[in-house]
Coordinates of C-alpha atoms in Angstrom, one line a residue:
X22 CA -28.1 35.5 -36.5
X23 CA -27.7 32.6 -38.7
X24 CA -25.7 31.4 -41.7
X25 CA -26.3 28.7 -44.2
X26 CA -23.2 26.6 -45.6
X27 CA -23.1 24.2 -48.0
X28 CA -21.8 20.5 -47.3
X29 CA -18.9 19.2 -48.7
X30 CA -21.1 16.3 -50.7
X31 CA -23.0 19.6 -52.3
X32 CA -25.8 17.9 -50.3
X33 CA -28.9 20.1 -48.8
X34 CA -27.2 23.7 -46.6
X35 CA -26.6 23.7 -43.0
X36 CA -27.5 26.2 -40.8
X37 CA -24.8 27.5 -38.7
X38 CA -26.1 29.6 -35.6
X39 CA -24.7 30.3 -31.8
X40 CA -25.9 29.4 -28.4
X41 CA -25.1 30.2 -24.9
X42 CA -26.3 27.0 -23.5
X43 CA -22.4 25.8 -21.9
X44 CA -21.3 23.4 -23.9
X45 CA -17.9 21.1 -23.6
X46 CA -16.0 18.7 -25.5
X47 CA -14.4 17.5 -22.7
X48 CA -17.8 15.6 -21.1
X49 CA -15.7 12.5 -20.2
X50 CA -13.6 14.3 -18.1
X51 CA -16.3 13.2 -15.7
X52 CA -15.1 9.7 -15.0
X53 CA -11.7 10.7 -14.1
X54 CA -13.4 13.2 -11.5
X55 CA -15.3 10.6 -10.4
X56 CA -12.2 8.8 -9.5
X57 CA -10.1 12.1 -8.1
X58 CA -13.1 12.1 -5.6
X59 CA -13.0 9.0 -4.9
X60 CA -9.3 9.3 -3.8
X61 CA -9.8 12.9 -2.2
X62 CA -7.6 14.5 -4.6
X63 CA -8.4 18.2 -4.1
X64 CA -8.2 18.1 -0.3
X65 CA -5.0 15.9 -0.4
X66 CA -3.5 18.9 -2.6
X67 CA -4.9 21.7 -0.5
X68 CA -3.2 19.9 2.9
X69 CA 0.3 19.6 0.5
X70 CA 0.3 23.2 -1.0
X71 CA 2.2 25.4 1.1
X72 CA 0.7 28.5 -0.5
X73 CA -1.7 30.8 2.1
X74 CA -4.2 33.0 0.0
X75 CA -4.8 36.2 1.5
X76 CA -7.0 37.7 -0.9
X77 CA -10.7 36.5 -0.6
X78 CA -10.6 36.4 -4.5
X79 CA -7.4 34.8 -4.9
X80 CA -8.1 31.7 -6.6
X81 CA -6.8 28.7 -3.8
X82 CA -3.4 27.1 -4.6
X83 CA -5.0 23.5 -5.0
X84 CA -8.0 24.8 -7.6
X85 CA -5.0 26.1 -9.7
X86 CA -3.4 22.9 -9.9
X87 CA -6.3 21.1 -10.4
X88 CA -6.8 23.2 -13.4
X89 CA -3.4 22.4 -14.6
X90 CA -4.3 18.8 -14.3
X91 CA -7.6 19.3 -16.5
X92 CA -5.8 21.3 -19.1
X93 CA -3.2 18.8 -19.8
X94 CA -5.9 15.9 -19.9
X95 CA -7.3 17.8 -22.3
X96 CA -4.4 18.3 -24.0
X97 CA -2.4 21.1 -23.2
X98 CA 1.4 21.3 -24.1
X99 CA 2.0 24.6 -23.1
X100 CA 1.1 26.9 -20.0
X101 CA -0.5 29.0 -22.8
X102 CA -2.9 26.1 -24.2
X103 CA -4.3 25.8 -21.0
X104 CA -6.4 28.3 -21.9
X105 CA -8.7 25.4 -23.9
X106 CA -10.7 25.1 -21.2
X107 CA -11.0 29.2 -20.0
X108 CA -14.6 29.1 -21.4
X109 CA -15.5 25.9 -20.6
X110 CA -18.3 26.2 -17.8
X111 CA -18.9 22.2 -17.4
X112 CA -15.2 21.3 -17.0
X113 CA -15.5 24.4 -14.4
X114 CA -17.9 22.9 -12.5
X115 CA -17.1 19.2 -12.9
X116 CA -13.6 20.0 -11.3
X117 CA -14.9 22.3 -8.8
X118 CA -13.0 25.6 -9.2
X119 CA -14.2 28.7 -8.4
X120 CA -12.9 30.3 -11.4
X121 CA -10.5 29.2 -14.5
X122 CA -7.1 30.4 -13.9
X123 CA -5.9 32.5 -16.9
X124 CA -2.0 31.7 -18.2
X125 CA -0.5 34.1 -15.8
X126 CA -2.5 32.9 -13.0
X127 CA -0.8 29.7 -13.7
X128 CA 2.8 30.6 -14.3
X129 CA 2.4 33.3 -11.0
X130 CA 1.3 29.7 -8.9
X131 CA 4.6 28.2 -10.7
X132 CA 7.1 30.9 -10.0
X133 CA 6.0 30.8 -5.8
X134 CA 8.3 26.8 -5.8
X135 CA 11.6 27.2 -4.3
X136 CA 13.7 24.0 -4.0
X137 CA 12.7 23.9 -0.3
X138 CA 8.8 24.0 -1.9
X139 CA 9.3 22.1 -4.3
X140 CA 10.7 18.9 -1.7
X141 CA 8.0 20.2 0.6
X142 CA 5.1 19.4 -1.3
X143 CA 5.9 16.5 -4.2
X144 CA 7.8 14.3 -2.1
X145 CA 4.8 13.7 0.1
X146 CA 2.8 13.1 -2.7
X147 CA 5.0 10.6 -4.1
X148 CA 5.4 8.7 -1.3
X149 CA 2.1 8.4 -1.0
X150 CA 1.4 6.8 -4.7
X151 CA 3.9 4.1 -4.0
X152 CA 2.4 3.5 -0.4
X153 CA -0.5 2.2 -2.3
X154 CA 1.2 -0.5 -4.4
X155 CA 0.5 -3.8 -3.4
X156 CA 3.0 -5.9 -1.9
X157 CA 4.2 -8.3 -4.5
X158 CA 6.2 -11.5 -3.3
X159 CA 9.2 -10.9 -6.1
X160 CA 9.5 -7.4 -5.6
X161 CA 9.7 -4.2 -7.9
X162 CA 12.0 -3.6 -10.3
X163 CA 13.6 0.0 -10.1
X164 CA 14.7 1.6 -13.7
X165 CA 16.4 4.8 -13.8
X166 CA 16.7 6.9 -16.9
X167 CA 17.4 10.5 -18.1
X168 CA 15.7 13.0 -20.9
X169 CA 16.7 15.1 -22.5
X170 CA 14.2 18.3 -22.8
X171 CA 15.4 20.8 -25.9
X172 CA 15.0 24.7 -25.0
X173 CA 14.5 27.6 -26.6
X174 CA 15.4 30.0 -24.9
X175 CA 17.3 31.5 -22.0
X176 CA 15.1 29.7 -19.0
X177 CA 17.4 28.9 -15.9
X178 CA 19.2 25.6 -16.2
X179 CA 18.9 25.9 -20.4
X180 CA 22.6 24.6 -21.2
X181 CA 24.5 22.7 -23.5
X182 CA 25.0 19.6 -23.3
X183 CA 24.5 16.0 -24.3
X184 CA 21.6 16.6 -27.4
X185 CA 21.3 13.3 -29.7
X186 CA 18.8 15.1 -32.0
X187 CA 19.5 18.5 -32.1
X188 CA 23.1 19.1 -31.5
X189 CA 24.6 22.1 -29.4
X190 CA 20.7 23.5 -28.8
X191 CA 20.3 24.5 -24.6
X192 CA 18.3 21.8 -23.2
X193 CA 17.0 20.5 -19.3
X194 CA 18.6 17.4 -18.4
X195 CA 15.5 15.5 -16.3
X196 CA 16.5 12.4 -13.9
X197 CA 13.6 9.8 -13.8
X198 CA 12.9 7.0 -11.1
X199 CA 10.0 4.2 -12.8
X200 CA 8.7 1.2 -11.2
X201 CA 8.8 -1.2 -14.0
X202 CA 6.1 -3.6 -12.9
X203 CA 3.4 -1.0 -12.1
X204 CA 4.2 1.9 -14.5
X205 CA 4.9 4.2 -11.4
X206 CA 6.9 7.1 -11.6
X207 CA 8.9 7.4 -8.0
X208 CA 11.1 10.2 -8.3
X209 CA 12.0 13.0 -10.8
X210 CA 14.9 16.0 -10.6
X211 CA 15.4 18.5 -13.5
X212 CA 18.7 19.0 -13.9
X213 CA 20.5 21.4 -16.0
X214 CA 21.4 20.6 -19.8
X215 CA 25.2 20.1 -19.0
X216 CA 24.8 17.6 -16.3
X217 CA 25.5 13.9 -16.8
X218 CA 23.3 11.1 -16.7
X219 CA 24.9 9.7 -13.3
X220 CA 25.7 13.3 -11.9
X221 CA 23.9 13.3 -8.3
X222 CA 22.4 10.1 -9.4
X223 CA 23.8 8.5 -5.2
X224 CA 21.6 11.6 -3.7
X225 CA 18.8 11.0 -6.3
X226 CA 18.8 7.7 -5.2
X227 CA 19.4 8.3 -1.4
X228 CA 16.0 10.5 -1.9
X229 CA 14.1 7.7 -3.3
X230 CA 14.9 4.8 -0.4
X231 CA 13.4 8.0 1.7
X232 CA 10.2 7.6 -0.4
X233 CA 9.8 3.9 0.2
X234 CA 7.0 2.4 2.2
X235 CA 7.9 -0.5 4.0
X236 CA 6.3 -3.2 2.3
X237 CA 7.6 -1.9 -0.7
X238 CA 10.8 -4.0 -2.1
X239 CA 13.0 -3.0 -4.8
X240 CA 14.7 -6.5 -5.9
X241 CA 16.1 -5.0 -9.0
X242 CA 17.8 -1.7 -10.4
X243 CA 18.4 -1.3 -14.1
X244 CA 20.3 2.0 -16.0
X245 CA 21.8 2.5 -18.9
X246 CA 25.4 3.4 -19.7
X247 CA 25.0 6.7 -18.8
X248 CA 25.1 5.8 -15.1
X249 CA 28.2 3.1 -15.3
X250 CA 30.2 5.0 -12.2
X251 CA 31.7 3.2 -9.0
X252 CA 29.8 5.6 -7.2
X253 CA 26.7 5.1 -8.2
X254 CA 27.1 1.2 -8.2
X255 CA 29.0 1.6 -4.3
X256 CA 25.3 3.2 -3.5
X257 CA 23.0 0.9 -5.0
X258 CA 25.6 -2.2 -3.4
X259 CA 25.5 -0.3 -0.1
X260 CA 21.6 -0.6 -0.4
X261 CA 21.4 -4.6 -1.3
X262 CA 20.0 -3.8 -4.3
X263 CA 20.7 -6.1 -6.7
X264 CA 21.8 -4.1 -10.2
X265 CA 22.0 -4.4 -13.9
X266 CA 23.7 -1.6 -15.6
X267 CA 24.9 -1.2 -19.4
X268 CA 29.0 -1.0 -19.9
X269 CA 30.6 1.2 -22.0
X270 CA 32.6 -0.3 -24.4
X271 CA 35.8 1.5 -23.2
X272 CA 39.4 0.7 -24.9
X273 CA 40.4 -2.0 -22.0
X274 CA 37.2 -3.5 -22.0
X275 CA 36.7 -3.8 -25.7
X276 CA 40.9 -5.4 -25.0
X277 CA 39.2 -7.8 -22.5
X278 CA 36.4 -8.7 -24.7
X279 CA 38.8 -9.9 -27.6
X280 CA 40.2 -12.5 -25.5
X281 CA 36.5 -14.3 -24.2
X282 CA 35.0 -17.4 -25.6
X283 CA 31.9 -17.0 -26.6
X284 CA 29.1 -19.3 -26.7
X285 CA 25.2 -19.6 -28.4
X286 CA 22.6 -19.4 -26.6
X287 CA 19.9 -18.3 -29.4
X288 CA 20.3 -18.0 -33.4
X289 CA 23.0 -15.6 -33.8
X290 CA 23.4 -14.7 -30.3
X291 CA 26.3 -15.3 -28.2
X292 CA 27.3 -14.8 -24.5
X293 CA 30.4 -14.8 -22.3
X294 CA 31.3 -13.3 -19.0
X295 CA 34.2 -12.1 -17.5
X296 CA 35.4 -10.3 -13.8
X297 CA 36.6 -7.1 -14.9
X298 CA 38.4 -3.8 -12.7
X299 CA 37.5 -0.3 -14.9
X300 CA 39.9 2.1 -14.8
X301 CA 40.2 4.2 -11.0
X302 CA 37.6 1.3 -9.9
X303 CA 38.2 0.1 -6.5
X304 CA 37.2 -3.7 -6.9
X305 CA 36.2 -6.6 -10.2
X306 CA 32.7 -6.5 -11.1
X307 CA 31.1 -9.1 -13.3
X308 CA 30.6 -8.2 -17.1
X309 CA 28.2 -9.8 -19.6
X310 CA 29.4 -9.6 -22.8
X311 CA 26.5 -10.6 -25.6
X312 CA 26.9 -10.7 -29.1
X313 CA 24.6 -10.7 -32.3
X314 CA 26.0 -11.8 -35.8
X315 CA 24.7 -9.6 -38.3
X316 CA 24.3 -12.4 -40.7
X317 CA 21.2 -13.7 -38.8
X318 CA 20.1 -10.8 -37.2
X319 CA 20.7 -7.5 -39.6
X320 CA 18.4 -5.0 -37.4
X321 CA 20.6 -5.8 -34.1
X322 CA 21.6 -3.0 -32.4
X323 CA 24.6 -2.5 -29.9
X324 CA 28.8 -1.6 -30.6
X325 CA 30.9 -3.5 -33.6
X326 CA 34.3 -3.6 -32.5
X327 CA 37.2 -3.3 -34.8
X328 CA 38.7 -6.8 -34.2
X329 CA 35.3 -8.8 -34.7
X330 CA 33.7 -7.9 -37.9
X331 CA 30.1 -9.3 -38.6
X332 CA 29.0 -8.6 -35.0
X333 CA 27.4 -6.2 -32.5
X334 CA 28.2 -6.5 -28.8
X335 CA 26.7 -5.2 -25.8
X336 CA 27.8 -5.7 -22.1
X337 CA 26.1 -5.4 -18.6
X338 CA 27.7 -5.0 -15.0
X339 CA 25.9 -6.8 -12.5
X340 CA 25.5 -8.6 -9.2
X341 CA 22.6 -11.2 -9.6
X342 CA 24.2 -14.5 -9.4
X343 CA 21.5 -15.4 -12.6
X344 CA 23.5 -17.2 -16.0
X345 CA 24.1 -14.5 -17.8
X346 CA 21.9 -15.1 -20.9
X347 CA 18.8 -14.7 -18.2
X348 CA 20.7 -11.6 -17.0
X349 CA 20.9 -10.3 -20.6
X350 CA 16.8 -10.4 -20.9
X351 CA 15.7 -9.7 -18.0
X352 CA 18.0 -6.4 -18.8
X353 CA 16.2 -5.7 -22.2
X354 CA 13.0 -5.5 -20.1
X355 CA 14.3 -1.8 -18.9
X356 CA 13.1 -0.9 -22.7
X357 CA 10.0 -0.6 -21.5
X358 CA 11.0 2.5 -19.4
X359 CA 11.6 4.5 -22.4
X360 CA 7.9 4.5 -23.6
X361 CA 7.1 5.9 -19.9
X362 CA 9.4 8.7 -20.8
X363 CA 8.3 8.9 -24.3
X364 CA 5.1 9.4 -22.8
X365 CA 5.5 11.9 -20.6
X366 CA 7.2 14.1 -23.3
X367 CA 4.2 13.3 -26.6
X368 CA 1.1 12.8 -24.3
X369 CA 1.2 15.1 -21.2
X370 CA 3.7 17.5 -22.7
X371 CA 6.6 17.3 -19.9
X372 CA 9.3 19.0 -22.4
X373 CA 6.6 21.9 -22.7
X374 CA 5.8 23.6 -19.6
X375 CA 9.0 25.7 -19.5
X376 CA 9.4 29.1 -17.3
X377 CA 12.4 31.1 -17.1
X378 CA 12.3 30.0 -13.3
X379 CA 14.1 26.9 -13.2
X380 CA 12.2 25.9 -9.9
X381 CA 9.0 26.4 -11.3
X382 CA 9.7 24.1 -14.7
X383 CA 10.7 21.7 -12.1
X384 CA 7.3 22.0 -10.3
X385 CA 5.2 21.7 -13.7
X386 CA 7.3 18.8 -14.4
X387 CA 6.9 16.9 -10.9
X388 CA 2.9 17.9 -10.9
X389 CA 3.0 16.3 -14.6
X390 CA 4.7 13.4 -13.4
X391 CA 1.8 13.0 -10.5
X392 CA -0.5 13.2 -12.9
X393 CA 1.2 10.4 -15.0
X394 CA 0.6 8.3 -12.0
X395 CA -3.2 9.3 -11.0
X396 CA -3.6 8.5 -15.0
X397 CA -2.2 5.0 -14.3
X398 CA -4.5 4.8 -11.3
X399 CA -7.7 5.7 -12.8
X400 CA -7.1 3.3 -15.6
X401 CA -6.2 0.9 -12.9
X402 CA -10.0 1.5 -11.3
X403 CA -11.5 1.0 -14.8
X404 CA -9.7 -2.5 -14.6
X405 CA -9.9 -3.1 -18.4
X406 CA -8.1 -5.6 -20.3
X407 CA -5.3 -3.1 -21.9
X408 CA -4.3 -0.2 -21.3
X409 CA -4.0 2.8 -22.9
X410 CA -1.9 6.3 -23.4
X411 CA -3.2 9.1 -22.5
X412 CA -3.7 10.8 -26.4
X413 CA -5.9 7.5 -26.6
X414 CA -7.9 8.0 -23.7
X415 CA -8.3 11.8 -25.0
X416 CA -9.8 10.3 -27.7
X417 CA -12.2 7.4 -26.8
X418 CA -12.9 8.5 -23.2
X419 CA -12.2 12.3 -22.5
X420 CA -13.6 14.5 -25.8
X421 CA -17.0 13.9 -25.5
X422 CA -19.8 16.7 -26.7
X423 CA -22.1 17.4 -23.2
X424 CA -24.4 20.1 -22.6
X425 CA -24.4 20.8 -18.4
X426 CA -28.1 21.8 -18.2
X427 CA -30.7 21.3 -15.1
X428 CA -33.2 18.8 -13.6
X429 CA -34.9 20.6 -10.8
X430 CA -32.3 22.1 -8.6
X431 CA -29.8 19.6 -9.6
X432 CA -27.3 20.3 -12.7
X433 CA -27.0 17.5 -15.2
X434 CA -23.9 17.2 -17.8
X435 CA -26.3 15.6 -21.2
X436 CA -23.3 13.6 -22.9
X437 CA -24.0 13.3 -26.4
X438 CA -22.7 9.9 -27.7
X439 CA -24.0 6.5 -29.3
X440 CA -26.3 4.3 -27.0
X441 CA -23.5 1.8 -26.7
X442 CA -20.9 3.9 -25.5
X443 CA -23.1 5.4 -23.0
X444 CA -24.1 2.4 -21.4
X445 CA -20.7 1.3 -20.6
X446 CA -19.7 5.1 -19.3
X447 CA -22.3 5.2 -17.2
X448 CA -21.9 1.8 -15.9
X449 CA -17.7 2.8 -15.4
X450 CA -19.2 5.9 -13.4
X451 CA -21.0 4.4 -11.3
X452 CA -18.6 1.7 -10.3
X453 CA -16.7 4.6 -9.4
X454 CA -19.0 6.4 -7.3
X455 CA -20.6 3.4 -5.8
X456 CA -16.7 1.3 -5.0
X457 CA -14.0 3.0 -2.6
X458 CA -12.5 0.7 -1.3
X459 CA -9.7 3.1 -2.0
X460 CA -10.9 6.3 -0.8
X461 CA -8.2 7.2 1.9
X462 CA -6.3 10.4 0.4
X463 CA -3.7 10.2 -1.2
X464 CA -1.3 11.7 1.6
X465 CA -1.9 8.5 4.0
X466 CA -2.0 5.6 1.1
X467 CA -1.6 7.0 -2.3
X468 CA -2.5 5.9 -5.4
X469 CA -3.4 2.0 -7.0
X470 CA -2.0 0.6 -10.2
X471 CA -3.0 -2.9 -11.0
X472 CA -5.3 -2.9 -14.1
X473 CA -5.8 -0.8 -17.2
X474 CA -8.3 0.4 -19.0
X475 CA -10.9 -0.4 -21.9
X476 CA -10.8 0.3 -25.0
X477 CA -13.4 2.8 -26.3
X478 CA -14.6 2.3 -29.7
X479 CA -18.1 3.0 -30.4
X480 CA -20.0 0.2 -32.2

C-alpha cells in the first residue's frame, strides 16, 4: 500500500509507503553502550539490585533499569514516555534486554524500593562514581543545594511548602550533594514539600562522609541561606571542612551591618567583615558583608536595606582564613551548581518520574541522578574540548536514523548520516571498544569525569 503526497515547495510527489525492516532514531545510542560495556554497567546493576525474579519470563530487575536509562536518553520525561522506544528493535538489542518493559512494568520495578532498598542499592553505586575521581592536590569542592519539584497530585510526600514559582501548589522538596570541580552528583534525599532546606541536612551530610573514598578530599562546602543553622555549620566544623554559607539578612545582622566600614575592592563593589553571634548561636562566626552600588552595577542582585539606599548587600559565614573579597568569589562559583540542578529537572526529567509511592519517586530520582553521572562519564571518555547537556547530545550524537540489518550471521546497525559525521562516530566507537583502561565495574572503582565531549555538527 502506498500514498503519494505532495511537497511543501509544490515540487514533484512523494511516495509514502511502510516497512518492517527495524528501524530506530536512536542509532547513536550505540556509543554510550559502547561505553556502559566498557564500564560493566549491566552486571554492576544486576550484583546491586536486590530484586530475585522468580518467574522465567519475568523481565530481570537490571534490564528494567537499563531500559529506564535508554528511555530517558532518549528523552523521556515521564514513566509513560518511556514507551518511545517499546517498538524500537535496535535500541532492544543494542542495550541487551530481553524484552521492552511496558509503563507498568516500570512503575511495578519502582513500587518494590523501600527506604531500606533504596540505601541498599544507590549508595553503593554512588560510592563507587566518586571512587573513580582522580585525586586532585587542592581538593573538591562540596556544594549543597535543594529543589523544589511541583506536584500534581496526591503522591506521598506532595505538601506545601516553600514554592517560589507556583505558590501554595504540593511539591517534593529534593536535597542535592554536587562535586563542583567534576560535575558529580554525591548524594541525593527527596524530602517532602514542607521540609526546609537545612532540615536533616547533619544526617544528609553524615551519609555522604560514609560515601567518600579515601583519596577523596573535600577542602570546601558551599550552601545557600537556606542551610544558615548552627547545626549544620557544628557538623560541617566537626568534619574540618572548611565552609562558605550565605547569611540571612536578619534584623540584628542588617543592625550590625549599618555600623561596618566598607571598602572597594572592584567598581561599585564593596567589602567589610565583622565577628558576629546569631541569635540562640552558641559562639561568633565571621561574616562577609559585600556590597554593590546600583549606580554602577544596575543588574546586581542581593538585599537593599532600609538605611543604605543605592545598594545591594549580600553576606557569607565562613571559616577560610582567605580576605574576604577572595572569599566572596570563590563563593559565587557555587552558581554553577544550579545548572547541574537545572539540568537534572529540563534534560533528564528528575521533577517527572512521580509515583504515588514516595519511595519509588525517590528511586527514579536517585537512578536519574546515576545516570547524570554515567552521562558525565561517557562525555568524559569522548574527551572533547566542551562539554555538552544532555538535550544537546540527544541531538548531535543520540537521534540518529539506523537500520539493524545482517552480514552473515552477525547483525549490523546501518547508521544513516553524512560521511563526515560517520567518520568521527566510528572513530569515537572504536576508541571505546579498543581503550579500557577503565573497565573495572562500577561497584569496585566507579565512574571517571575529566573531559567532555565534542561537538556534533555535521559539515
Amino acid at each position: 500500500m502506498q500514498a503519494e503526497r505532495t511537497p511543501m515547495d509544490g515540487q514533484k510527489a512523494i511516495g509514502i509507503t511502510v516497512t518492517d525492516k527495524p528501524v530506530t532514531a536512536f542509532g547513536g545510542l550505540a556509543l554510550f553502550v559502547a561505553f556502559a560495556q566498557r564500564l560493566g554497567l549491566a552486571q554492576t546493576l544486576q550484583a546491586a539490585l536486590p530484586f530475585p525474579v522468580t518467574s522465567p519470563n519475568a523481565t530481570p530487575p537490571h534490564q528494567i533499569l537499563l531500559a529506564f536509562f535508554a528511555g530517558v536518553l532518549a528523552g523521556a520525561r515521564r514513566f509513560a514516555q518511556l514507551a518511545v522506544l517499546r517498538a524500537d528493535e535496535p535500541v532492544r538489542q543494542l542495550f541487551g534486554l530481553r524484552r521492552f518493559p511496558s509503563t507498568a512494568t516500570f512503575t511495578r520495578f519502582f513500587r518494590r524500593f523501600t527506604a531500606k532498598t533504596v540505601t541498599e542499592t544507590f549508595a553503593p553505586l554512588f560510592a563507587g562514581c566518586l571512587a573513580r575521581l582522580p585525586h586532585r592536590p587542592t581538593g573538591y569542592t562540596l556544594d549543597l543545594d535543594s529543589s523544589v519539584f511541583e506536584r500534581y497530585g496526591t503522591q506521598e510526600g506532595a505538601l506545601k511548602g516553600y514554592n517560589p514559582t507556583k505558590r501554595g501548589r504540593p511539591s517534593h522538596h529534593p536535597l542535592f550533594a554536587v562535586v563542583a570541580e567534576a560535575r558529580c552528583i554525591a548524594h541525593v534525599w527527596l524530602r517532602s514539600g514542607n521540609t526546609g532546606s537545612a532540615r536533616g541536612a547533619t544526617a544528609f551530610l553524615a551519609e555522604l562522609q560514609a560515601l567518600l573514598p579515601a583519596h577523596l578530599e573535600l577542602s570546601l562546602g558551599r550552601a545557600d541561606s537556606g542551610f544558615v543553622e548552627e547545626a549544620f555549620l557544628l557538623a560541617l566544623e566537626a568534619a574540618a571542612l572548611p565552609y562558605i554559607v550565605a547569611a540571612r539578612f536578619t534584623n540584628p545582622l542588617q543592625a550590625a551591618v549599618y555600623r561596618l566600614t566598607f571598602r572597594p575592592f572592584g567598581p561599585g563593589l564593596e567589602v567589610a567583615e565583622l565577628p558576629y553571634q546569631a541569635l540562640r548561636w552558641t559562639a561568633a562566626r565571621r561574616f562577609i558583608v559585600v556590597r554593590e552600588e546600583l549606580t554602577r552595577r544596575p543588574a546586581a542582585r542581593g538585599r537593599e536595606l532600609f538605611h543604605a539606599p543605592g545598594y545591594r548587600f549580600h553576606a557569607v559565614v565562613t571559616t577560610l582564613p582567605a580576605p574576604p573579597e577572595d572569599v566572596w568569589r570563590t563563593y559565587n562559583g557555587r552558581a554553577d551548581t544550579e545548572n547541574r540542578l537545572k539540568e537534572l529537572k529540563y534534560s533528564f526529567g528528575a521533577d517527572g518520574f512521580c509515583s504515588q509511592r514516595f519511595w519509588a519517586t525517590e528511586a527514579a530520582l536517585r537512578a536519574i541522578c546515576l545516570l547524570y553521572n554515567l552521562v558525565e562519564a561517557f562525555q568524559g571518555a569522548l574527551a572533547a574540548p566542551a562539554r555538552r547537556t544532555l538535550s544537546t547530545l540527544r541531538v548531535t550524537v543520540f537521534a540518529c536514523g539506523a537500520i539493524l540489518g545482517r552480514v552473515g550471521r552477525q547483525a549490523v546497525l546501518r547508521l544513516s548520516r553524512t560521511p563526515p559525521w560517520q567518520r568521527r562516530f566510528l572513530a569515537l566507537l572504536q576508541r571505546l571498544v579498543t581503550e579500557a583502561p577503565n573497565a573495572m565495574p562500577l561497584s569496585r572503582k566507579g565512574l571517571t569525569h575529566d573531559g567532555n565531549c565534542n561537538d556534533w555538527v555535521e559539515t
